[in-house]
mmCIF file of C-alpha atoms and ligand atoms in Angstrom:
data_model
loop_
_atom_site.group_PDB
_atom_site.id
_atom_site.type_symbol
_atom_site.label_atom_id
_atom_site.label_comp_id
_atom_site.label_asym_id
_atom_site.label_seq_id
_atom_site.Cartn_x
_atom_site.Cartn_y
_atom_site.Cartn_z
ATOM 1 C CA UNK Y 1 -0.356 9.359 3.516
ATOM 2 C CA UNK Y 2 0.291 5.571 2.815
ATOM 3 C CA UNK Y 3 1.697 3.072 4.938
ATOM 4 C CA UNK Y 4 2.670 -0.454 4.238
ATOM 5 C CA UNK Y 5 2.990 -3.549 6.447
ATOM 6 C CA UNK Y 6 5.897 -5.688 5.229
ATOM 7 C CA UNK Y 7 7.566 -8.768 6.957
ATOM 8 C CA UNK Y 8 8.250 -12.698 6.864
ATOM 9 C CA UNK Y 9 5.754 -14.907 6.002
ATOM 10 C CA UNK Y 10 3.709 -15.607 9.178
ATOM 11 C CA UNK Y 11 4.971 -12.919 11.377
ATOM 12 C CA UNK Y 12 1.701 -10.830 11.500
ATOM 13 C CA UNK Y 13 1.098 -8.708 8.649
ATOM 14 C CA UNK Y 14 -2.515 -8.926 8.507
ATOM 15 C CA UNK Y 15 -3.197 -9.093 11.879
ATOM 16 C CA UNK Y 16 -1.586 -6.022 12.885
ATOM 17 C CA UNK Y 17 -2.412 -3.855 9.579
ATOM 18 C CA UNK Y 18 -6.111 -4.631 10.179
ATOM 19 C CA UNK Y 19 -5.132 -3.752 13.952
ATOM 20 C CA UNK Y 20 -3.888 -0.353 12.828
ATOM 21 C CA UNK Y 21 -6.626 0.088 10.295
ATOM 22 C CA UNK Y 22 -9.594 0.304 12.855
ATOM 23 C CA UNK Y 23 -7.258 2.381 15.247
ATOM 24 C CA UNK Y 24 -6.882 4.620 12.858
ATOM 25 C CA UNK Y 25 -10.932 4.558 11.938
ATOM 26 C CA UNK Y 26 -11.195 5.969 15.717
ATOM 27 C CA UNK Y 27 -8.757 8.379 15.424
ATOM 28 C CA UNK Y 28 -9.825 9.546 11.608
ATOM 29 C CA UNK Y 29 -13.005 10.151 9.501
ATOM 30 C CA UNK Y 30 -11.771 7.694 7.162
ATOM 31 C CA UNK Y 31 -9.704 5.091 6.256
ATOM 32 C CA UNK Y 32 -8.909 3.556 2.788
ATOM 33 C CA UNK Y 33 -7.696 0.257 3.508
ATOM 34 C CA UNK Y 34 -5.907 -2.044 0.268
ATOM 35 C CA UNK Y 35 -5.177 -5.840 0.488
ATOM 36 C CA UNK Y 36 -2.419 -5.865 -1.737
ATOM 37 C CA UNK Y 37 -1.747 -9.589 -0.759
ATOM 38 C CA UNK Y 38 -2.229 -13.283 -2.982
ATOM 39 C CA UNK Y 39 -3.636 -14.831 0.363
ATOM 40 C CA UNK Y 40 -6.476 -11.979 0.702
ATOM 41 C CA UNK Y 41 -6.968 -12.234 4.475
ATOM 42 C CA UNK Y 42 -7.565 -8.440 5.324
ATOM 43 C CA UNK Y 43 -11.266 -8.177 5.108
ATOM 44 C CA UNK Y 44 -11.847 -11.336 7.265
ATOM 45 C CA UNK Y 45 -9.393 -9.386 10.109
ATOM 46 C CA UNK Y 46 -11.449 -6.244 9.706
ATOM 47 C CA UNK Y 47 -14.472 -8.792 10.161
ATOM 48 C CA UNK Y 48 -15.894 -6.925 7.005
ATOM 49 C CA UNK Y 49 -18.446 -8.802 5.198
ATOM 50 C CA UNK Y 50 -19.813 -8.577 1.837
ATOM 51 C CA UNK Y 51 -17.964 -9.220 -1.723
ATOM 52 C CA UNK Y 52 -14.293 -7.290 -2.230
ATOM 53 C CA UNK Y 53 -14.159 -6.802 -5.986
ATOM 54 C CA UNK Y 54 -10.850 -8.070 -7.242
ATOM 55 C CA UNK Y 55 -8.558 -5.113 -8.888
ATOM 56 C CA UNK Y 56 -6.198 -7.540 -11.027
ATOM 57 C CA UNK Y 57 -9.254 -8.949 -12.805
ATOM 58 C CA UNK Y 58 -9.770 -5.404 -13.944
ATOM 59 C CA UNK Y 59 -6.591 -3.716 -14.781
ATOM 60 C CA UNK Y 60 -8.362 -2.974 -18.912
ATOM 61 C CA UNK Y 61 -11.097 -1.390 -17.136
ATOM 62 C CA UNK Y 62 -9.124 0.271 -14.409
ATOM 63 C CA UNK Y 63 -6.506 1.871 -16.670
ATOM 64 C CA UNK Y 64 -9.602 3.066 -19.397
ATOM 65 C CA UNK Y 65 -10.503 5.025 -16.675
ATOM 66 C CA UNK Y 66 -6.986 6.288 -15.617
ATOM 67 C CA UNK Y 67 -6.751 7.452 -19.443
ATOM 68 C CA UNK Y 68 -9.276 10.338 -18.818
ATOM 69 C CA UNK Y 69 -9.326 12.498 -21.693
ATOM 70 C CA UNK Y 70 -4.857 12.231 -22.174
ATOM 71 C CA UNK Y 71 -4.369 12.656 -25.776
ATOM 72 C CA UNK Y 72 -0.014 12.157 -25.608
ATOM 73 C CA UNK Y 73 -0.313 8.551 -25.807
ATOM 74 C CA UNK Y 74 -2.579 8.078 -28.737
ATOM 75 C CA UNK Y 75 -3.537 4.119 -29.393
ATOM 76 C CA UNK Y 76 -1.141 3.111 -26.811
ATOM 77 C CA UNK Y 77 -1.360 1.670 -23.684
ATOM 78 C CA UNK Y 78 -0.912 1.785 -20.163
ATOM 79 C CA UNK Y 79 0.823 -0.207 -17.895
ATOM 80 C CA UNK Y 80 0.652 0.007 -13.925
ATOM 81 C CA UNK Y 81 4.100 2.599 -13.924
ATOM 82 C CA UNK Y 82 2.939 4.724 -16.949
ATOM 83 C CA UNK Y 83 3.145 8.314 -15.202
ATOM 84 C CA UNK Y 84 -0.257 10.628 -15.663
ATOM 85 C CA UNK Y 85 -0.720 13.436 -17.738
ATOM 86 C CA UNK Y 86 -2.537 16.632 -16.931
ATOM 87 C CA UNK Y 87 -6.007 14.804 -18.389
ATOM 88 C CA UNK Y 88 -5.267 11.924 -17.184
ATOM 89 C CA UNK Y 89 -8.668 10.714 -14.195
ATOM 90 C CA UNK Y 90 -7.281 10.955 -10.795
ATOM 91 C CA UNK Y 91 -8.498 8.873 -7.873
ATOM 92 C CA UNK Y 92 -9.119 10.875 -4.489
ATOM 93 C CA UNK Y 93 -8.597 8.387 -1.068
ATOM 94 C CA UNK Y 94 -11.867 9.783 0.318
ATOM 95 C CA UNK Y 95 -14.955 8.155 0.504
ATOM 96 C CA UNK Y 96 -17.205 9.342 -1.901
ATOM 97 C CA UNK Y 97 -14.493 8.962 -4.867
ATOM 98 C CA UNK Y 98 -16.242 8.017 -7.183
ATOM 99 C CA UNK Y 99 -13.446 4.907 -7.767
ATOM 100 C CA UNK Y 100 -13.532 4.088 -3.890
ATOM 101 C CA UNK Y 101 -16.959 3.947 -4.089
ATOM 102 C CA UNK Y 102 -17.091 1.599 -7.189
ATOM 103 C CA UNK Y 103 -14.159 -0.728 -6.010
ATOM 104 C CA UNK Y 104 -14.330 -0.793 -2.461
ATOM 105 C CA UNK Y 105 -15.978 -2.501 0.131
ATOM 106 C CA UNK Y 106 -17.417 -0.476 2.846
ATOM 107 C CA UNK Y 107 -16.955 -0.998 6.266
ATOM 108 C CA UNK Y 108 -18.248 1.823 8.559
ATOM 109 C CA UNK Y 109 -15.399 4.267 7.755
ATOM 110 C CA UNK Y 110 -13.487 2.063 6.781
ATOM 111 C CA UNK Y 111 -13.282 1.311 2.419
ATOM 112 C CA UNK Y 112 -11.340 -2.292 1.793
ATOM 113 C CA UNK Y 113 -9.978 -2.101 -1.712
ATOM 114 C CA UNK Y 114 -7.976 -5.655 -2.863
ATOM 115 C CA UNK Y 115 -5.966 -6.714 -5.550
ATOM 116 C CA UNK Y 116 -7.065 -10.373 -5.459
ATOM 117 C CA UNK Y 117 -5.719 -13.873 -5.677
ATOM 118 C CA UNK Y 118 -4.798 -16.046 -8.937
ATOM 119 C CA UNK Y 119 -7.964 -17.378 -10.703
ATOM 120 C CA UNK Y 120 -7.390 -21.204 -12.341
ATOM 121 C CA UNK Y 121 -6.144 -19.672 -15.796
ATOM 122 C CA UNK Y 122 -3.380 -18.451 -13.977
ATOM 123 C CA UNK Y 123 -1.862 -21.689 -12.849
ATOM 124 C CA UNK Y 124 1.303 -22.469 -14.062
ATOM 125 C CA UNK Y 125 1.781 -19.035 -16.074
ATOM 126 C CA UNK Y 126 1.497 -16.253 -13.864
ATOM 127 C CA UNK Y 127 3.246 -13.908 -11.560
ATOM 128 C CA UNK Y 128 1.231 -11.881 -9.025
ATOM 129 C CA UNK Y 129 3.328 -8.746 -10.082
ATOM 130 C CA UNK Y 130 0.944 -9.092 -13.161
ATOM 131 C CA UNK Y 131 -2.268 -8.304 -10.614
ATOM 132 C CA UNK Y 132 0.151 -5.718 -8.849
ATOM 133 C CA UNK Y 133 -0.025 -3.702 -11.493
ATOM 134 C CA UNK Y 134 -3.619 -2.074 -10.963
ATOM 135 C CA UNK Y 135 -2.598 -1.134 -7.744
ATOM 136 C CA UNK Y 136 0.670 0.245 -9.216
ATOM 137 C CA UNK Y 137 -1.523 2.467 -11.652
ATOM 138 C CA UNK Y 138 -3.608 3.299 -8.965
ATOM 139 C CA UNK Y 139 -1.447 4.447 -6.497
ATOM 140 C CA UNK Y 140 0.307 6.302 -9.269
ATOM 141 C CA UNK Y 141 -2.789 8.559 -10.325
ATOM 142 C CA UNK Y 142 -4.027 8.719 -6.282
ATOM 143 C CA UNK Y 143 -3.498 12.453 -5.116
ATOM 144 C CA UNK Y 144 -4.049 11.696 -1.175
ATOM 145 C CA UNK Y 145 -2.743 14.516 0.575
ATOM 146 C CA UNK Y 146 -1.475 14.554 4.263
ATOM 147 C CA UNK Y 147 -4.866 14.424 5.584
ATOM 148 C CA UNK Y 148 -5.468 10.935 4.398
ATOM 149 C CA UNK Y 149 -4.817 7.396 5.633
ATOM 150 C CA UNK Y 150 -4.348 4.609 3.505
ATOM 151 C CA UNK Y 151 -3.201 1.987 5.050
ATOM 152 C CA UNK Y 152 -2.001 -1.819 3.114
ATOM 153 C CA UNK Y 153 -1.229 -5.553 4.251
ATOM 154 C CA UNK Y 154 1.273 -7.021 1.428
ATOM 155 C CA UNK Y 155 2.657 -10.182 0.356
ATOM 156 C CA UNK Y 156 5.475 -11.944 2.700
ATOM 157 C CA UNK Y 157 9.390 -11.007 2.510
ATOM 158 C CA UNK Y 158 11.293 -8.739 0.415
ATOM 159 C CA UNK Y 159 9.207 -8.808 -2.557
ATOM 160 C CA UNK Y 160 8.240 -5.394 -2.461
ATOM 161 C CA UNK Y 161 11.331 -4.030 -3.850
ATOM 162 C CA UNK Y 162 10.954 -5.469 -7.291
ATOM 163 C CA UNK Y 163 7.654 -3.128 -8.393
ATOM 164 C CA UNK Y 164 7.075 0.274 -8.493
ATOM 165 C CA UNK Y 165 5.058 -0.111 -5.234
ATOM 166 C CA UNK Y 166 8.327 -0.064 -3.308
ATOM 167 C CA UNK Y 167 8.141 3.978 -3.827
ATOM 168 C CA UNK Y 168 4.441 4.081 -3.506
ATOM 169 C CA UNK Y 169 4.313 4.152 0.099
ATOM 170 C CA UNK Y 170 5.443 6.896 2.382
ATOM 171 C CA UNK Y 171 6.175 4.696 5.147
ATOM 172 C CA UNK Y 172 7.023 0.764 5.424
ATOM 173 C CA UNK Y 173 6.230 -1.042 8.701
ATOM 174 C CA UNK Y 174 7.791 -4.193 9.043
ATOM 175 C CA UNK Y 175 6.432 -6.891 11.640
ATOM 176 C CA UNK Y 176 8.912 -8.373 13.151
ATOM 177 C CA UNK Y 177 8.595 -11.600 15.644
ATOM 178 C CA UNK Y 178 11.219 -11.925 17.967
ATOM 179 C CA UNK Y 179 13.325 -14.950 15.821
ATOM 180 C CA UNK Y 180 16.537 -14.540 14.284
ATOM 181 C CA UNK Y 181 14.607 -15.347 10.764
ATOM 182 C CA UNK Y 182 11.991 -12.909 10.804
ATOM 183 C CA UNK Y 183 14.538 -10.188 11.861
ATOM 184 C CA UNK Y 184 16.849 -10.854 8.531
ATOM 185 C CA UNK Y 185 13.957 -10.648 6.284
ATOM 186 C CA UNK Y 186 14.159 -7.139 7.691
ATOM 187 C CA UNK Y 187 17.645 -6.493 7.307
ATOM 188 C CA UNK Y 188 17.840 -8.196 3.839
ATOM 189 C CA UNK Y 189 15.303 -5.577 2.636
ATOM 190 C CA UNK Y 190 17.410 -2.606 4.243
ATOM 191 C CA UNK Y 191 20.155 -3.742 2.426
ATOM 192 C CA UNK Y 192 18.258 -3.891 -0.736
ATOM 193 C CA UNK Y 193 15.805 -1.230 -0.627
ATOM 194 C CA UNK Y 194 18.466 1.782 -0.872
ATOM 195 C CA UNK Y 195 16.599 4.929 0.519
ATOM 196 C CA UNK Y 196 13.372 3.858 0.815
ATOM 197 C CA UNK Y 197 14.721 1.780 3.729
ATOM 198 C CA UNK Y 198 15.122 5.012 5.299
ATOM 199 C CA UNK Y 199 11.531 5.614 5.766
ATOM 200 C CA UNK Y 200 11.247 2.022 7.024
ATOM 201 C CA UNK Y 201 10.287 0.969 10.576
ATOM 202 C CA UNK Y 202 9.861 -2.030 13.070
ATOM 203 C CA UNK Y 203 6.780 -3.014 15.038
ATOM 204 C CA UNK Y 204 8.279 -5.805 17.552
ATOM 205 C CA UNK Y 205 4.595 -8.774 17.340
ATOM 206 C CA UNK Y 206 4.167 -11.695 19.173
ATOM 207 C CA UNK Y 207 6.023 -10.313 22.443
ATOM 208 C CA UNK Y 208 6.808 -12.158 25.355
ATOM 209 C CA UNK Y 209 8.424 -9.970 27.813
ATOM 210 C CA UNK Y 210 11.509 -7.166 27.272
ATOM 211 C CA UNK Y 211 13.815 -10.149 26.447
ATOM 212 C CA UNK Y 212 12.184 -10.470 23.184
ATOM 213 C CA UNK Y 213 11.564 -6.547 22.248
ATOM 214 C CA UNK Y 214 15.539 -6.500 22.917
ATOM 215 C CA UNK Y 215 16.338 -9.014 20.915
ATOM 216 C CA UNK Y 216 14.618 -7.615 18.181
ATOM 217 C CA UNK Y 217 16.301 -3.993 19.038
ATOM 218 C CA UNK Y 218 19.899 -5.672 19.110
ATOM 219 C CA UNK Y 219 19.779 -5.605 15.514
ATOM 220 C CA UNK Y 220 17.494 -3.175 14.478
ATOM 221 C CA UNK Y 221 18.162 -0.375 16.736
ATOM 222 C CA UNK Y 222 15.757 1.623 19.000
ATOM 223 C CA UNK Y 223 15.104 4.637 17.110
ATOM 224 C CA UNK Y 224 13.163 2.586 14.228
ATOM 225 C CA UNK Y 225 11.581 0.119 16.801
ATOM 226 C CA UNK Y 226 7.421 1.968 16.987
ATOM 227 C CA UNK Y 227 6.319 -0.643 19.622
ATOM 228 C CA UNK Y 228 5.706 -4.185 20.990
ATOM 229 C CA UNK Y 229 2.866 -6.469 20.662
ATOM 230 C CA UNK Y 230 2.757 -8.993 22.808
ATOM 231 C CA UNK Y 231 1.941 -12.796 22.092
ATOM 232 C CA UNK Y 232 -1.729 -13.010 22.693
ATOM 233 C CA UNK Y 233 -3.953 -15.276 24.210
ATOM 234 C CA UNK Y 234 -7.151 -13.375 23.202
ATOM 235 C CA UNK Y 235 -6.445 -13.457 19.785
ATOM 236 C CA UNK Y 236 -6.432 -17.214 19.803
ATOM 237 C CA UNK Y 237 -9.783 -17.580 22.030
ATOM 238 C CA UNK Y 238 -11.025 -14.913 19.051
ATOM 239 C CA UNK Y 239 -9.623 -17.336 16.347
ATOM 240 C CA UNK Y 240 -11.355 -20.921 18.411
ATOM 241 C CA UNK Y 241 -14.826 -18.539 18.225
ATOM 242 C CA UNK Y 242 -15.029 -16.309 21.197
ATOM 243 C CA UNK Y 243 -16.059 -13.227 19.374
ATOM 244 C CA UNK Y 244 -15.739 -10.774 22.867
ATOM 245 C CA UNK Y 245 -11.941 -12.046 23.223
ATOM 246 C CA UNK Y 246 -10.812 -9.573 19.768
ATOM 247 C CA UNK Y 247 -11.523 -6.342 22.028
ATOM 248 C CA UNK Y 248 -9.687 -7.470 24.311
ATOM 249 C CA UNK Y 249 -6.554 -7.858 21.837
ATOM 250 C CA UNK Y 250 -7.324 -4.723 20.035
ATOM 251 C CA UNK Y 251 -6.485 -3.420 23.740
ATOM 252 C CA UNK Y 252 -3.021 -5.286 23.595
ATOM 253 C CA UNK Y 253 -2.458 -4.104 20.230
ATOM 254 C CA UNK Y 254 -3.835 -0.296 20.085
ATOM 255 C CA UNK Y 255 -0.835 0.636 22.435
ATOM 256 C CA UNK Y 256 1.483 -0.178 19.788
ATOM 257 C CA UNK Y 257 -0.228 2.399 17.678
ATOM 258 C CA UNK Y 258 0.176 5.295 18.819
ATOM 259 C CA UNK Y 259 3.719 6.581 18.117
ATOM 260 C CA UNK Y 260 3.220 4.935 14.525
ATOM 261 C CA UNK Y 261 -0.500 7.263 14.176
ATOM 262 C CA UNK Y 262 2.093 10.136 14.825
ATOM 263 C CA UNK Y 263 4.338 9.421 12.827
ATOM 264 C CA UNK Y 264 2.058 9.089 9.765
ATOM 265 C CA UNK Y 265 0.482 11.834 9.908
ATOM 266 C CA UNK Y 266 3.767 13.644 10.145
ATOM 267 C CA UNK Y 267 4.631 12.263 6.674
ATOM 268 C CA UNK Y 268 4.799 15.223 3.810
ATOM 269 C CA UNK Y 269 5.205 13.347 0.537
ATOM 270 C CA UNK Y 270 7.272 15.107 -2.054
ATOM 271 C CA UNK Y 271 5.809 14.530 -5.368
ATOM 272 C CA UNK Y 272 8.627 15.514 -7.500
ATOM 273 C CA UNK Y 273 10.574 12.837 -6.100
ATOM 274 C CA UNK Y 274 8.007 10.158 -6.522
ATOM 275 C CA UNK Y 275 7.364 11.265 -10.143
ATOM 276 C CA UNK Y 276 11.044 11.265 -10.967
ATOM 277 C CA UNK Y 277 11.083 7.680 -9.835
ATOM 278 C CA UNK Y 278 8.083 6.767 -11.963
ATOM 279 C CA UNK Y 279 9.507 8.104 -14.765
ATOM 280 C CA UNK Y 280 12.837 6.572 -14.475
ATOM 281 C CA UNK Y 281 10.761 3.003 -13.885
ATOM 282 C CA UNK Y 282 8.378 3.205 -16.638
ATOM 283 C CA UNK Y 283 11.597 4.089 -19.153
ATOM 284 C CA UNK Y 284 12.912 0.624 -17.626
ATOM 285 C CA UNK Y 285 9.544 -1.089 -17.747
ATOM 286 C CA UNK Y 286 9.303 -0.111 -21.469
ATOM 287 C CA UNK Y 287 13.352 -0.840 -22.566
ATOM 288 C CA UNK Y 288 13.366 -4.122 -20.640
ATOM 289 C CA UNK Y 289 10.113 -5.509 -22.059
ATOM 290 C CA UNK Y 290 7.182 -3.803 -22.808
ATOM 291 C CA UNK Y 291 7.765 -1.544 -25.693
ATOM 292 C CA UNK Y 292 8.665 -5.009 -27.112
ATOM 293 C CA UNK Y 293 5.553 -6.510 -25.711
ATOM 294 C CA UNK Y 294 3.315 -4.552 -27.521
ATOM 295 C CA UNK Y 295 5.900 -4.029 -30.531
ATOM 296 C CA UNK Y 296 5.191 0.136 -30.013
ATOM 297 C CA UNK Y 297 7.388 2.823 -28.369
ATOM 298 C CA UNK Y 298 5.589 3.611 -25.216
ATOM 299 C CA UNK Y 299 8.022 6.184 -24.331
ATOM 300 C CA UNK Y 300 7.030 8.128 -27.347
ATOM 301 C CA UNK Y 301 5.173 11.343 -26.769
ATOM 302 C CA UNK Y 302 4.351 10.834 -23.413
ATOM 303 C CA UNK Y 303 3.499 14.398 -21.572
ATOM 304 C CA UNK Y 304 6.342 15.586 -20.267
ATOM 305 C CA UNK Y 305 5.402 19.016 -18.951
ATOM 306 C CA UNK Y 306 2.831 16.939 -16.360
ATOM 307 C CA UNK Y 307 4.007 17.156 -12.380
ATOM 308 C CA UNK Y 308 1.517 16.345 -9.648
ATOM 309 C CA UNK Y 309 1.723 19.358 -8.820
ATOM 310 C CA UNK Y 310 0.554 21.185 -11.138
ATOM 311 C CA UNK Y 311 -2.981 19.171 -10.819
ATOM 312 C CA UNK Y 312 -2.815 19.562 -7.223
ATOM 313 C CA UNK Y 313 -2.806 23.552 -7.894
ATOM 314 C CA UNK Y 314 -5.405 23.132 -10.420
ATOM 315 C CA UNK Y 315 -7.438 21.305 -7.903
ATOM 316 C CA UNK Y 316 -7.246 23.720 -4.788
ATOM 317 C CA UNK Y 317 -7.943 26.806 -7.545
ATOM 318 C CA UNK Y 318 -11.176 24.572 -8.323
ATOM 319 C CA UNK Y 319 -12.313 24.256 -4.689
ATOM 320 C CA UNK Y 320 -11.158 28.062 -3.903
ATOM 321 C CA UNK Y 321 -13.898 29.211 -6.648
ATOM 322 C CA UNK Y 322 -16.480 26.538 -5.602
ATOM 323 C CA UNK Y 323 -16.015 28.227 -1.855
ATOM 324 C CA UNK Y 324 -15.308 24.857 -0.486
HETATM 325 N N1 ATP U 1 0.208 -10.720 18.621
HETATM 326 C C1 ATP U 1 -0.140 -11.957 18.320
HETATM 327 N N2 ATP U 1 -0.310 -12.874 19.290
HETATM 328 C C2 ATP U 1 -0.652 -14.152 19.000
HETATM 329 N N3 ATP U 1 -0.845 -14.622 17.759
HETATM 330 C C3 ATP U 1 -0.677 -13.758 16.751
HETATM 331 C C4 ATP U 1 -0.321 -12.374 16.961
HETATM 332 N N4 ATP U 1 -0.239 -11.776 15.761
HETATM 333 C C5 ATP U 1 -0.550 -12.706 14.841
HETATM 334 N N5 ATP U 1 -0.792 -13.890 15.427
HETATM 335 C C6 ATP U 1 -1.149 -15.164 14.764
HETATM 336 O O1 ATP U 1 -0.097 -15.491 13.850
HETATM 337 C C7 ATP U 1 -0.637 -16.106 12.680
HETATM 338 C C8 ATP U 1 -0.141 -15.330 11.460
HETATM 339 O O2 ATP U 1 -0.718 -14.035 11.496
HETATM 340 P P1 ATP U 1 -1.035 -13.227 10.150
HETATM 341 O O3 ATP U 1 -1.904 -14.014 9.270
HETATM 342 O O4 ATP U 1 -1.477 -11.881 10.566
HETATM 343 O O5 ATP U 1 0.443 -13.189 9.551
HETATM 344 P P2 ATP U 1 0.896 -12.689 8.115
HETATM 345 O O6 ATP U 1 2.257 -12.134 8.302
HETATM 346 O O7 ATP U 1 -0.130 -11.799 7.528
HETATM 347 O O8 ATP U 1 0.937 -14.067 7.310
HETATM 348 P P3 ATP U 1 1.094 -14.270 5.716
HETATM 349 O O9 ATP U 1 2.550 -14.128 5.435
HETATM 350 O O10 ATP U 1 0.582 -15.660 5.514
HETATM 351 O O11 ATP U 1 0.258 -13.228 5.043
HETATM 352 C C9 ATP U 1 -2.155 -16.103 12.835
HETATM 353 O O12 ATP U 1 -2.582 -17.354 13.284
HETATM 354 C C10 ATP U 1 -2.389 -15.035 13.890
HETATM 355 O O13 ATP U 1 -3.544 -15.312 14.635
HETATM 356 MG MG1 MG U 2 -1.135 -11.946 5.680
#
């Protein structure tokens, strides 16, 4: 199941996604983690080291390999919300996918995949929706069941809504400082985000005492509110170079964790839903501008009989006669 950390700019979005993303490493075999942020900070707050490969400098690449062997689509081509076909390549989130293994960065059992930051021919003319996009197709041809954990740090405020990632997730954790500001960018987004607010929750960060886990509760109510973080000293010491000093505020953090661990791996996604979304965004994403785009009808004999599904079934018949 995926999870997203969402909130104002500032408020802790990387610091306690990377927090959750090595609890859940002890908790879990594995963890695909995704940096789906401009200002790529995740694999520096995993302390990961090595060199992340960059997803929206190879969305050609990316979606040549989402094509598989789909025939419905002939010449034309994909965009990040074009919904798979039965022959369409899926991606697995487990570690020896053979697309996690290619794109990620490995981090004991942990695998840090990231979408990147602008390079300098994108100043002045372009939107970091347009890098989005490989994670959109992505997440659209991933079939992680309820046994996985992918867990993402995204870009600041509301933004989410406005791509097809806003569906992707099956749970949104907003980090939430106890300031009047950094509460409405959560309450903006529930008034925007229609139902997907309803699978929306609040971890309270930079806690100083119940007076500030309240405040944040006044508005948001208890029954979202996970769990408090509280303003740390350690993690500063870590940040001025005393390396022992982040153990000490994984400590502080990791009892935040544990009602939101639950919580995901409660999650059952249901598939017809999220493919009846994709559908109904790609038919937008073509009418509104890219049918024009590439002066083709991309709705035009795209497989219709494909659910997720029916690969799923296809997959577990597979494994049954492999004996796995
Ligand atoms: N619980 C905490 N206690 C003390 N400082 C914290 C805590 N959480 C985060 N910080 C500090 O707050 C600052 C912002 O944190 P972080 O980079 O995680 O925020 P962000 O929401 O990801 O920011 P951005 O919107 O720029 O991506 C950092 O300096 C971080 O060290
Ligand atoms: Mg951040």
């Amino acid at each position: 199941m995926r999870v997203a950390f969402l909130g104002k700019g500032g408020a802790g979005k990387t610091t306690t996604a990377a927090g959750f993303i090595k609890y859940a490493a002890t908790r879990h075999p594995f963890v695909l983690a995704v940096d789906a942020d401009v200002n790529a900070h995740l694999k520096s707050a995993l302390n990961a080291e090595g060199e992340a490969k960059q997803l929206g400098l190879h969305f050609d690449e990316i979606t040549s390999y989402l094509r598989g062997q789909r025939t419905d689509l002939g010449e034309r081509p994909i965009i990040g919300t074009t919904p798979p076909s039965l022959k369409s390549n899926f991606i697995t989130a487990k570690p020896d996918s053979p697309f996690i293994e290619k794109y990620g960065l490995k981090h004991g059992n942990i695998t840090l995949i990231t979408v990147g930051t602008y390079q300098e021919e994108d100043v002045g003319g372009s939107c970091y929706h347009e890098k989005l996009k490989s994670l959109a197709g992505i997440f659209h041809h991933m079939l992680d069941t309820d046994d996985d954990i992918v867990i993402a740090d995204t870009t600041a405020g509301t933004d989410n809504v406005a791509t097809s990632l806003s569906f992707a997730y099956d749970l949104n954790i907003f980090v939430v400082e106890p300031t009047e500001k950094s509460v409405k960018v959560f309450t903006d987004y529930v008034e925007i985000a229609g139902n997907i607010a309803n699978k929306t929750y609040i971890i309270g960060n930079k806690i100083d005492g119940d007076e500030d886990s309240e405040f944040i509760q006044q508005t948001v109510g208890k029954d979202r509110y996970l769990g408090s973080i509280p303003l740390s000293q350690n993690l500063k010491k870590f940040e001025q170079g005393e390396l022992d000093a982040l153990t000490c505020f994984h400590n502080e953090q990791f009892g935040a964790f544990a009602r939101l661990y639950d919580l995901l791996r409660s999650q059952k996604r249901d598939w017809n839903s999220y493919l009846d979304r994709l559908r109904k965004t790609y038919k937008w994403d073509c009418e509104r501008w890219y049918s024009d785009f590439y002066g083709v009808n991309l709705q035009e004999g795209l497989d219709e009989e494909f659910t997720y599904d029916a690969v799923l079934s296809k997959w577990a018949k597979q494994k049954t006669l492999a004996g796995v």
